[in-house]
Short mmCIF file of C-alpha atoms in Angstrom, two decimals:
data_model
loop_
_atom_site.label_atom_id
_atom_site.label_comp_id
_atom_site.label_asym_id
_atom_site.label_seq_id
_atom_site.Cartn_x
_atom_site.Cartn_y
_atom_site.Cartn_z
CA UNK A 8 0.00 0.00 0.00
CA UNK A 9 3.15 2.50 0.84
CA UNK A 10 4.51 1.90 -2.49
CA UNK A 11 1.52 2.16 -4.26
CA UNK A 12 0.74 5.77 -2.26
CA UNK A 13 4.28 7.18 -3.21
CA UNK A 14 4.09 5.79 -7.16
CA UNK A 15 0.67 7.66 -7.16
CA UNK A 16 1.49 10.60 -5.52
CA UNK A 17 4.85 10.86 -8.00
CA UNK A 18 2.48 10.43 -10.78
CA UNK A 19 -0.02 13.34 -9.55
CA UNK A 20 3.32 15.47 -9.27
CA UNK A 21 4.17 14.97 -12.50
CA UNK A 22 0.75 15.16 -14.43
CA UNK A 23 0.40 19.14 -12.42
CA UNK A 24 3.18 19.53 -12.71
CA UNK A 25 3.78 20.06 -16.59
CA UNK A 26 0.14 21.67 -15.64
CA UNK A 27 2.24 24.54 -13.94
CA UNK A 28 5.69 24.28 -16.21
CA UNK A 29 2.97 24.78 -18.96
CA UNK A 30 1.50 27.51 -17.31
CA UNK A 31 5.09 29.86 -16.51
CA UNK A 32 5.96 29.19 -20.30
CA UNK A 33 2.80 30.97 -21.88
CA UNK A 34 3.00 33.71 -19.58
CA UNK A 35 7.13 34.81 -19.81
CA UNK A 36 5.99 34.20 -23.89
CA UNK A 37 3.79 37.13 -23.58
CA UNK A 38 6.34 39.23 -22.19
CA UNK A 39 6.86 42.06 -24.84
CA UNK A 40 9.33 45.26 -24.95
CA UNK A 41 7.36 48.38 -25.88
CA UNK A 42 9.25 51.51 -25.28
CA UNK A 43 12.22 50.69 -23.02
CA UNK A 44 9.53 48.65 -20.51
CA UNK A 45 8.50 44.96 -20.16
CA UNK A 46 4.65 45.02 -20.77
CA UNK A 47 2.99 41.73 -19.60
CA UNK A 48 -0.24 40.58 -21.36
CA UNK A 49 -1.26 37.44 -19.39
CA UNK A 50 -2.71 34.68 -21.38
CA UNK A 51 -6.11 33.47 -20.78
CA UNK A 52 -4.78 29.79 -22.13
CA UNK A 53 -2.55 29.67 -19.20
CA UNK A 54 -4.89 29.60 -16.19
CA UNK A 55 -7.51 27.60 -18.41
CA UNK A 56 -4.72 25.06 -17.76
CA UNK A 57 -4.25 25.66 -14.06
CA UNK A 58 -8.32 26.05 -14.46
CA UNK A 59 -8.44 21.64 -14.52
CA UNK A 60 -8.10 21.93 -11.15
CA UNK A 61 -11.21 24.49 -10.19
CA UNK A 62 -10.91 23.69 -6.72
CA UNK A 63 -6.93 24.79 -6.34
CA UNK A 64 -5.90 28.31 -5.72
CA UNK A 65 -3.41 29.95 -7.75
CA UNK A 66 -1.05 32.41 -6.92
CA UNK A 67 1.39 33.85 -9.74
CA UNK A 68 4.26 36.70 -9.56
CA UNK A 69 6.33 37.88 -12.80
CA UNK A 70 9.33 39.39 -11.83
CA UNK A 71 11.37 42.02 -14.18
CA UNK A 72 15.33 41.71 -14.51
CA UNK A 73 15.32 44.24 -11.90
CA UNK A 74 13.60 42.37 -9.25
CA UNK A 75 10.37 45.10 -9.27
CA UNK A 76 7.30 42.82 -9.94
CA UNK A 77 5.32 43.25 -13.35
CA UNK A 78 1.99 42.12 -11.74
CA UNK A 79 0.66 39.08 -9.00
CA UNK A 80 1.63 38.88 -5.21
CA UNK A 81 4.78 40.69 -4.46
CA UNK A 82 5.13 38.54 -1.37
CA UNK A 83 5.58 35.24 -3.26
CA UNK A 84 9.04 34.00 -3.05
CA UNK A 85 10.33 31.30 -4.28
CA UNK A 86 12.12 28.98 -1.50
CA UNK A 87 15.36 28.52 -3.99
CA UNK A 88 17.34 30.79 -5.84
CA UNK A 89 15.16 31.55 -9.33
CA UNK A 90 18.90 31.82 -11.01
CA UNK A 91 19.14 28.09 -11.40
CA UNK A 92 15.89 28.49 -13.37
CA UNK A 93 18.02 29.63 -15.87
CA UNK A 94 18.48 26.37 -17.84
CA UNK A 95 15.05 24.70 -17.01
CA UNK A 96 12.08 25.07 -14.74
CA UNK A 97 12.33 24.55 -10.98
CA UNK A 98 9.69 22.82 -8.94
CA UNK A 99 9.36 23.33 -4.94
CA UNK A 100 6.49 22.14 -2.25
CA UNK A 101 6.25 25.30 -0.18
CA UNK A 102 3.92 26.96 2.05
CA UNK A 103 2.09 30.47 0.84
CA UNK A 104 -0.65 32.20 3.28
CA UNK A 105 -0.73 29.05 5.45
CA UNK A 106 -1.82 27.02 2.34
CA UNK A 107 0.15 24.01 1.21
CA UNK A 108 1.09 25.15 -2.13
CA UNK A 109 3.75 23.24 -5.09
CA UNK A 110 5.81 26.34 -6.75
CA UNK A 111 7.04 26.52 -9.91
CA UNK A 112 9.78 29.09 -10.99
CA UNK A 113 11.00 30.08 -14.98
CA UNK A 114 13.13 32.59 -16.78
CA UNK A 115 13.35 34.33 -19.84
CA UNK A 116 16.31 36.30 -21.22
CA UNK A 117 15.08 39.88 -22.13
CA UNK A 118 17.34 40.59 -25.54
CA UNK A 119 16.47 44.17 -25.62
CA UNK A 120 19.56 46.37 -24.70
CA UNK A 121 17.78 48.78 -22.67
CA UNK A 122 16.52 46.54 -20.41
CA UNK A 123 19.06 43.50 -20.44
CA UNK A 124 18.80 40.34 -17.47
CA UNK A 125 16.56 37.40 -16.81
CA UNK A 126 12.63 37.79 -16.26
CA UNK A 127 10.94 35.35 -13.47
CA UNK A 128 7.51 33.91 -13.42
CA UNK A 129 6.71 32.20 -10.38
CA UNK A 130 3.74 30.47 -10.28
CA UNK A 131 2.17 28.45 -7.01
CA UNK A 132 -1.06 26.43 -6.89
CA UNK A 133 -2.43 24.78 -3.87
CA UNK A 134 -1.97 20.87 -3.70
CA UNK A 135 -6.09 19.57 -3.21
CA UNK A 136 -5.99 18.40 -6.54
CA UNK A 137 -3.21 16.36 -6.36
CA UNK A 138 -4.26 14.82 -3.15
CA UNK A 139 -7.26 13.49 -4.67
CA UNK A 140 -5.63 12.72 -7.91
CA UNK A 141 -3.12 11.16 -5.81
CA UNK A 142 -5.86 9.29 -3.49
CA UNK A 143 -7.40 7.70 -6.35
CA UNK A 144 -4.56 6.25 -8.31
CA UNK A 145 -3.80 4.90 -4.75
CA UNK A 146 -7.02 2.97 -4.99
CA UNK A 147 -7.27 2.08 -8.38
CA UNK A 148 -3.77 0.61 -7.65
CA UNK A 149 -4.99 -1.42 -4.55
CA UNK A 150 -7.91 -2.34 -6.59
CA UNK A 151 -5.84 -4.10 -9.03
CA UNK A 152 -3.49 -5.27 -6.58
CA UNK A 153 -6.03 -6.74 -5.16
CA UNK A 154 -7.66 -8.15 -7.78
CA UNK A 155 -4.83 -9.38 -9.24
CA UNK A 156 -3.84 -11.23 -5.94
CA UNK A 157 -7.16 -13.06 -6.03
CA UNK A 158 -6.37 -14.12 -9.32
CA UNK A 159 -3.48 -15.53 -8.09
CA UNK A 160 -4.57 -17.14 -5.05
CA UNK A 161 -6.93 -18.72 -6.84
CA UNK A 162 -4.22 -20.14 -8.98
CA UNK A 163 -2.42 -20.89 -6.88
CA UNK A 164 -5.07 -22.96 -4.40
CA UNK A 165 -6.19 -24.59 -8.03
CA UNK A 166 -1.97 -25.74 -9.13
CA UNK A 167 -1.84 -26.67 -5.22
CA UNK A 168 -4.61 -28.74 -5.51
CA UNK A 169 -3.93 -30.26 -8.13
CA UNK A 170 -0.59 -30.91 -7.54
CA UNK A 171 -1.77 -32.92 -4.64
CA UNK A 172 -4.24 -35.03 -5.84
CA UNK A 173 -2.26 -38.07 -5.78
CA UNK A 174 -2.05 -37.44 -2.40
CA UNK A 175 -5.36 -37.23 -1.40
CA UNK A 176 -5.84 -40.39 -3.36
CA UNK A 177 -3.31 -41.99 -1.63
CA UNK A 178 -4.90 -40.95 1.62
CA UNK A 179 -8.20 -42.26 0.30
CA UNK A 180 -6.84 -45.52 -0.49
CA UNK A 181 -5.63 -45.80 2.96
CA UNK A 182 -8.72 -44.92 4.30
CA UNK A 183 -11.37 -47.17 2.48
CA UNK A 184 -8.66 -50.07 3.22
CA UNK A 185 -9.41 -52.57 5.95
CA UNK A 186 -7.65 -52.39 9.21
CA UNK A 187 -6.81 -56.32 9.34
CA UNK A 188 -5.74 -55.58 4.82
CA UNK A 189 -1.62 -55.13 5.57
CA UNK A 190 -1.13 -56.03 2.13
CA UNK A 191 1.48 -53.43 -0.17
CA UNK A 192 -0.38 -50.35 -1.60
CA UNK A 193 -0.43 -51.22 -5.40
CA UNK A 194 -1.59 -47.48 -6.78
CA UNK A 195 -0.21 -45.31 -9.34
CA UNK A 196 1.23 -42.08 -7.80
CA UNK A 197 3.88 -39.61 -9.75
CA UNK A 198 7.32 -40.51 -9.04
CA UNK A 199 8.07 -38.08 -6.86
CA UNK A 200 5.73 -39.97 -4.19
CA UNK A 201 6.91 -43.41 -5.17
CA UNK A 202 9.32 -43.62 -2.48
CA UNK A 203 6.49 -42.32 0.31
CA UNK A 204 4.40 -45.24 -1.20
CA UNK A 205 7.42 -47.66 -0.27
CA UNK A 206 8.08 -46.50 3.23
CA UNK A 207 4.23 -47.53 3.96
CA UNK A 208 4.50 -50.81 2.50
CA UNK A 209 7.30 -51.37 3.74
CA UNK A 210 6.17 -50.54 7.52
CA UNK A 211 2.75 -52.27 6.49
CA UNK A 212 5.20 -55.30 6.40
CA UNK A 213 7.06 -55.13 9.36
CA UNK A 214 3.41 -54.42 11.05
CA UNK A 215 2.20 -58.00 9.55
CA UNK A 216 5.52 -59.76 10.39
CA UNK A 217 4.83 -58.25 13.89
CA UNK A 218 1.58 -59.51 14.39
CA UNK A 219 2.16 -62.70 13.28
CA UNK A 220 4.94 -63.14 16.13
CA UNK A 221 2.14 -61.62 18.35
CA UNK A 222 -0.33 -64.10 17.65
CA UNK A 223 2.25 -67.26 17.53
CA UNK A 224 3.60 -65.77 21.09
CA UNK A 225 0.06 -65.80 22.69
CA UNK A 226 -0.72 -69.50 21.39
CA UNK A 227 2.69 -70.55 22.50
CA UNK A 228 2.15 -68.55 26.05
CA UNK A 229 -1.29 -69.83 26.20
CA UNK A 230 0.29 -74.00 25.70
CA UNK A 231 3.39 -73.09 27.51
CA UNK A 232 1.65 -71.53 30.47
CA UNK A 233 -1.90 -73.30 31.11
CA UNK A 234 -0.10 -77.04 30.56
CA UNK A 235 2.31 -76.79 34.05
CA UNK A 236 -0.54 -74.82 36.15
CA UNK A 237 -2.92 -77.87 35.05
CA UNK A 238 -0.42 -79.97 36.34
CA UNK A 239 0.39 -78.27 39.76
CA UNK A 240 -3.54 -77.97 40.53
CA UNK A 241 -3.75 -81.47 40.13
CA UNK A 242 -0.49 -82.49 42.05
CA UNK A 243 -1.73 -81.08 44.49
CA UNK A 244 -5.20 -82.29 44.65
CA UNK A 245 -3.99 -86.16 45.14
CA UNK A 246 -2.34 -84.82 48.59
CA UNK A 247 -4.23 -86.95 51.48
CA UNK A 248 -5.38 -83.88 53.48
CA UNK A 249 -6.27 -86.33 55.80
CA UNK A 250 -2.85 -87.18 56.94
CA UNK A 251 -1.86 -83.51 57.47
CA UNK A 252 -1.72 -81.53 60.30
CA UNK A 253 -4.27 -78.70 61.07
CA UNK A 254 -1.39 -76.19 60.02
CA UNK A 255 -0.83 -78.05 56.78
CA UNK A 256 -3.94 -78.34 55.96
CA UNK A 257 -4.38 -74.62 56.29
CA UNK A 258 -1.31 -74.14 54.02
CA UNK A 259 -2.41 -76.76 51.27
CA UNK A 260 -5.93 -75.13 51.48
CA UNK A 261 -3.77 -71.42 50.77
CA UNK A 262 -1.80 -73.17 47.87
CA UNK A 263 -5.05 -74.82 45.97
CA UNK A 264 -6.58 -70.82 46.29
CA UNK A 265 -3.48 -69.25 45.25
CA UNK A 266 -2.96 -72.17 42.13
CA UNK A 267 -6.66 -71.32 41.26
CA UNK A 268 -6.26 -67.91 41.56
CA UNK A 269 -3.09 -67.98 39.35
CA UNK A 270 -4.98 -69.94 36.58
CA UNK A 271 -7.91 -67.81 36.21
CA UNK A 272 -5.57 -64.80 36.65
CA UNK A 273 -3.24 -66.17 33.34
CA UNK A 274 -6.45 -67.72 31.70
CA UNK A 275 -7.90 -63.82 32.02
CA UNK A 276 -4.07 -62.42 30.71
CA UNK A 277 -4.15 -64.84 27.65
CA UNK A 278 -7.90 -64.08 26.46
CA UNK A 279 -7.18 -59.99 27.16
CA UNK A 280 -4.09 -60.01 24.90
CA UNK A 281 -6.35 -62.40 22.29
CA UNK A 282 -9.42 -60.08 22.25
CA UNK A 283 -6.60 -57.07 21.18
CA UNK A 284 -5.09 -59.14 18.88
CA UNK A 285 -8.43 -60.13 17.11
CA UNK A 286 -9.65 -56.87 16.94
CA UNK A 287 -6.52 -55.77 15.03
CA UNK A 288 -6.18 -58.92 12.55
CA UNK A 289 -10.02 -60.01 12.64
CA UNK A 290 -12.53 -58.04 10.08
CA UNK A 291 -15.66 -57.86 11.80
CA UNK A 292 -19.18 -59.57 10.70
CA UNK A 293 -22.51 -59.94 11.55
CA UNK A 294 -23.06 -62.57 14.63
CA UNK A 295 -26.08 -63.04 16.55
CA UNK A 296 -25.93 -61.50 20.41
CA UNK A 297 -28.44 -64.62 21.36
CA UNK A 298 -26.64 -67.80 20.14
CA UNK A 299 -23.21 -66.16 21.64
CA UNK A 300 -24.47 -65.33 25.04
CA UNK A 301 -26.28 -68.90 25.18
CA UNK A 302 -22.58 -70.64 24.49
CA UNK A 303 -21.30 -68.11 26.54
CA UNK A 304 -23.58 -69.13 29.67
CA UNK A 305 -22.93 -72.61 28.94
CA UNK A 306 -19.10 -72.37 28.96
CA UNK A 307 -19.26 -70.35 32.22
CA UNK A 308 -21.68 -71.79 34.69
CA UNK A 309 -19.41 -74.50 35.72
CA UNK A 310 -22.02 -78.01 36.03
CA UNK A 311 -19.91 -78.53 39.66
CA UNK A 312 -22.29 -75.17 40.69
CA UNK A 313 -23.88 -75.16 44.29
CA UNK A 314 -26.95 -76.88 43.57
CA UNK A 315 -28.82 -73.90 45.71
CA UNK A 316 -27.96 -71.11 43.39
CA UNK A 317 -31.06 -70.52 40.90
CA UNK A 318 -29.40 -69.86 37.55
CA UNK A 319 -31.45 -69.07 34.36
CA UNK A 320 -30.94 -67.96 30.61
CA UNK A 321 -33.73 -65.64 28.55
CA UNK A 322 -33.86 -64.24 25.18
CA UNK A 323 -36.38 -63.68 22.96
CA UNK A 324 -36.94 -66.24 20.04
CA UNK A 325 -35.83 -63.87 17.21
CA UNK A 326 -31.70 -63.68 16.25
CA UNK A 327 -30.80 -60.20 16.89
CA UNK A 328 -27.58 -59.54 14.93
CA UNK A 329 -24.93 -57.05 15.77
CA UNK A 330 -21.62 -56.43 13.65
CA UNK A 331 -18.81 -57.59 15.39
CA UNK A 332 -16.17 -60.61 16.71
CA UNK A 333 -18.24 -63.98 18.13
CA UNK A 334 -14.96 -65.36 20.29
CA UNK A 335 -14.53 -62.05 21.29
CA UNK A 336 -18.02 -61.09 22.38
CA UNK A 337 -18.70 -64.37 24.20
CA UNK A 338 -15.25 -64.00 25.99
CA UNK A 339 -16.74 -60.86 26.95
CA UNK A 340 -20.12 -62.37 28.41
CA UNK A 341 -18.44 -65.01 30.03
CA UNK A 342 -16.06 -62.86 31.74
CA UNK A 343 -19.05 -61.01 33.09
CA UNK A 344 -20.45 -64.00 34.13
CA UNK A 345 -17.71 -65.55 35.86
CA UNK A 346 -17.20 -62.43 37.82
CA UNK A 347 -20.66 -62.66 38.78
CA UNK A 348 -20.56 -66.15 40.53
CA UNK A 349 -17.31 -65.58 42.15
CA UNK A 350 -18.05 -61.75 43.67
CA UNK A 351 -22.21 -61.62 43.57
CA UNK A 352 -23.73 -64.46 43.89
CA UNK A 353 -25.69 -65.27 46.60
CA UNK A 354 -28.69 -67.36 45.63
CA UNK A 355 -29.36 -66.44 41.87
CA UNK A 356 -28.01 -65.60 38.57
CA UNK A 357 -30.13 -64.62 35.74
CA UNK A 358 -28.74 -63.63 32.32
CA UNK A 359 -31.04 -62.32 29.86
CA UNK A 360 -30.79 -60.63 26.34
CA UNK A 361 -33.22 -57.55 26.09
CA UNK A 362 -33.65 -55.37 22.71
CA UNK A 363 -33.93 -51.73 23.66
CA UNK A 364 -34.87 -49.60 21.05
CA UNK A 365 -32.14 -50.00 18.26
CA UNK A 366 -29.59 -51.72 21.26
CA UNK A 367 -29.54 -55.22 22.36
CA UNK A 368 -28.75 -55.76 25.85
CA UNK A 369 -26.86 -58.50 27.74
CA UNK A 370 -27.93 -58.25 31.04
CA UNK A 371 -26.27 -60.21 33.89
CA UNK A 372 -28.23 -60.11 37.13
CA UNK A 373 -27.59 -61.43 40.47
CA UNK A 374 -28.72 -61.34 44.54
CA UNK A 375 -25.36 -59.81 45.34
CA UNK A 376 -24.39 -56.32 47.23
CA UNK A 377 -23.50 -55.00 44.23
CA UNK A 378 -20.74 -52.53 43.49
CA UNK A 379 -20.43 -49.22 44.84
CA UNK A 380 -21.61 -46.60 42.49
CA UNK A 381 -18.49 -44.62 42.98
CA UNK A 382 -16.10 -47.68 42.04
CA UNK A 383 -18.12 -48.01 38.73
CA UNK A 384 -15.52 -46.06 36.86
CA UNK A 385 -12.52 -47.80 38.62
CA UNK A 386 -13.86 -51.30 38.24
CA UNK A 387 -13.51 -51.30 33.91
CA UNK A 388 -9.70 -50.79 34.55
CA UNK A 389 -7.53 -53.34 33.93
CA UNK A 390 -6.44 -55.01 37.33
CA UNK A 391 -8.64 -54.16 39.45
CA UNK A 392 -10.98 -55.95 41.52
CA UNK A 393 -14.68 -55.36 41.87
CA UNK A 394 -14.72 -57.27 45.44
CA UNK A 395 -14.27 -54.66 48.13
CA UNK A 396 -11.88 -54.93 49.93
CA UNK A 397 -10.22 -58.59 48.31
CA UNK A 398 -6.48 -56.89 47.26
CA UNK A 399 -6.38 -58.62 44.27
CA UNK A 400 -6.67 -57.92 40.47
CA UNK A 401 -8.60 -59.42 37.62
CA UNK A 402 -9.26 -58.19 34.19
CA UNK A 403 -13.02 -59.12 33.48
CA UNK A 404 -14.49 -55.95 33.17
CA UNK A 405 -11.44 -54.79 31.42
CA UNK A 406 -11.93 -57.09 28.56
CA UNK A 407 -15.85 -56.52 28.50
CA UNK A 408 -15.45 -53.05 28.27
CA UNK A 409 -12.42 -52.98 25.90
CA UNK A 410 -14.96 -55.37 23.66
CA UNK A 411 -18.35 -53.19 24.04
CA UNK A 412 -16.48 -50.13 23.07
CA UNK A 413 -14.50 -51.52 19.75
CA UNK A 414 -18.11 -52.38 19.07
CA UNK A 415 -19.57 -48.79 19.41
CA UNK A 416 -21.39 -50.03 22.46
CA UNK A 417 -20.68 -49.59 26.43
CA UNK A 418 -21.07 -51.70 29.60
CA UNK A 419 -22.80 -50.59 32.29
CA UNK A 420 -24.19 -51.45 35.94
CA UNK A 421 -27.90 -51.26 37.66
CA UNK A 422 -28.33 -50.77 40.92
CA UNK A 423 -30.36 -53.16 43.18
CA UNK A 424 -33.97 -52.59 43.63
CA UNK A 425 -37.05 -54.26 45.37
CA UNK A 426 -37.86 -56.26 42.30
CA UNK A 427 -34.46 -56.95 41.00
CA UNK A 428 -30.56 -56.91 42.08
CA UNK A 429 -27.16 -55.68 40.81
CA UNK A 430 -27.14 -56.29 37.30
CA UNK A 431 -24.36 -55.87 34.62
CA UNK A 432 -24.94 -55.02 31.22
CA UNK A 433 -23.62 -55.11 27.60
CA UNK A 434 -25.34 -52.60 25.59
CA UNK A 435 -24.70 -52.88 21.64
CA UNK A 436 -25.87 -51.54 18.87
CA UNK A 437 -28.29 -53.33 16.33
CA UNK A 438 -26.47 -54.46 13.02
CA UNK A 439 -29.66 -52.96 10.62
CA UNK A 440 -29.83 -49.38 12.50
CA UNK A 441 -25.96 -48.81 12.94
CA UNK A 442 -23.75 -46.74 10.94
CA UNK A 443 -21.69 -48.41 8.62
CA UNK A 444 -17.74 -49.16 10.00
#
């Protein structure tokens, strides 16, 4: 904007100026001789020049060789010395009668012997004119600065753009691919990108080669691990607790809980570490919450149950599908489940699936205390316990939760009422009124 406000305002200059050199020309032209004086007959064509600006004032001054003045305001001066005016026109910004003013100063020789020296015309107009001359070149020029910077932006947002295009289809590829798909990228991209489209496939392979060592670690762990505590539980079941002290029997009874504990504890380790592997390598489909829950009530109510505990199973007759993992989900409900008979438990378990609306619920109920309502947050952490006050660590609701949430669903807890007790729930989303993955 500065340089486009200095470039105008030289411009204005210039254009008045040649207004004013124009101007002083015509008027020491019509400077005649006529009997030993210098007679001045002004020119009406030189203030119809000055006269383009009708809003300026002009002040003019011819001086004779002997510095009287022929006619105009005998107190404009000229802020140089008129002598240099000699060999072309001199141009000054000045002040006259507390008006800013631009000056112009000329000379003529005077040939005529009698007389003899240099004539002066000064000439001084005030500067309105220019400013607004000046003021509007300043806008035209931001105008089609402006304009012209547009134009440009927009040409340069459209060769950006365009220039990366393969990259947005690159990133679209990426994006409509599969999570579990690890194969190489096989898309035609300039060459400029082709080594960005190798780094990926290349990590995309070290990911795979990764997972595979995951998931042959976890099957080894799972053989490895479950095969010697299988053993130790029953070594130590053929001990004759009958030929043991009271103090050993104590201490057998303490190593049979702590062997137990141990094996559910690794079983629980193993199946968290296979739910996050499935999820990653596994592309989910549609499974039916009813026929998982059933094998998942069947696999954890152990047939060795107190014979005074009232379990029971409902669902309604219809499948009601939801998109997502079956070994997962009914490691989930089992887990549930399980924690239910070993922390709630009193007299009765009931597990029922419920359709809500557009959710299916699992619901596990039971006669227990319950959980705190404050602890609910705590308890869907990984190790810890939902027993008050038991000091140990267990990752059921950990794995339920981490498996209701990769499904877009939750789990959740009801408190006890009159009519019904603590219950834990599974709440999922329907596969025909869920957004597509």
């Amino acid at each position: 904007m500065t340089a486009a406000w200095f470039y105008a305002r030289a411009a204005a200059d210039e254009a008045y100026d040649r207004l004013l050199q124009g101007a002083a020309i015509q008027i020491l032209d019509s400077l005649v001789v006529e009997e030993g004086r210098i007679a001045v007959d002004l020119p009406p064509s030189a203030f119809e020049l000055l006269g383009l600006a009708p809003r300026d004032k002009i002040f003019y001054r011819v001086v004779a060789p002997d510095g009287t003045t022929l006619t105009g305001y005998e107190d404009l001066d000229f802020p140089a010395d008129v002598a240099n005016a000699r060999t072309q026109a001199l141009f000054e910004t000045a002040s006259f009668r507390d008006l800013p003013v631009r000056m112009v100063a000329a000379s003529r020789a005077i040939a005529d012997p009698s007389i003899g020296g240099w004539a002066n015309v000064l000439i001084a107009q005030t500067t309105e004119a220019r400013q607004e001359l000046t003021t509007e070149l300043t806008t035209r020029a931001l105008v089609l600065v402006g304009v012209m910077s547009l134009l440009a932006l927009g040409g340069t947002i459209l060769a950006v753009r365009y220039s990366l295009h393969p990259l947005d289809a690159l990133g679209d590829t990426l994006r409509r691919r599969d999570s579990q798909d690890l194969t190489p990228l096989a898309i035609d991209v300039p060459r400029e990108l082709s080594p960005f489209v190798e780094s990926i496939n290349h990590f995309m392979r070290r990911l795979d080669d990764r997972l595979r060592l995951l998931q042959r670690f976890i099957a080894d762990s799972a053989h490895q691990i479950r095969t010697p505590l299988t053993a130790l539980s029953a070594q130590v079941s053929l001990i004759d607790e009958d030929a043991l002290s009271d103090d050993d029997r104590r201490h057998l009874n303490r190593v049979k809980n702590r062997a137990s504990e141990l094996a559910r504890f690794t079983t629980q380790l193993l199946n968290h570490a296979m739910v996050i592997h499935r999820f990653d390598s596994v592309q989910l489909s549609p499974v039916d919450v009813v026929d998982v829950a059933r094998k998942a009530f069947r696999a954890a109510v152990p047939i060795t149950i107190d014979p005074d505990i009232v379990v029971s199973f409902e669902a309604p007759p219809e499948a009601l599908m939801v998109l997502g993992d079956a070994l997962s989900l009914r490691e989930a409900i089992v887990n549930v489940i399980d924690n239910s008979l070993r922390h709630g438990v009193i007299s009765s378990l009931a597990v029922r699936i419920v359709r809500r609306g557009n959710f299916v619920l699992v619901e596990v109920e039971d006669d227990g205390p319950g959980i705190p309502a404050q602890d609910w947050p705590q308890v869907t952490r990984r190790f810890v316990s939902s027993k008050s006050g038991e000091g140990s660590s267990g990752l059921g609701f950990a794995i339920a939760s981490e498996v209701a949430t990769t499904l877009s669903g939750a789990l959740a807890f009801r408190e006890p009422t009159p009519q019904s007790g603590f219950t834990v729930f599974l709440e999922l989303p329907l596969l025909d009124k869920r957004s597509a993955p």
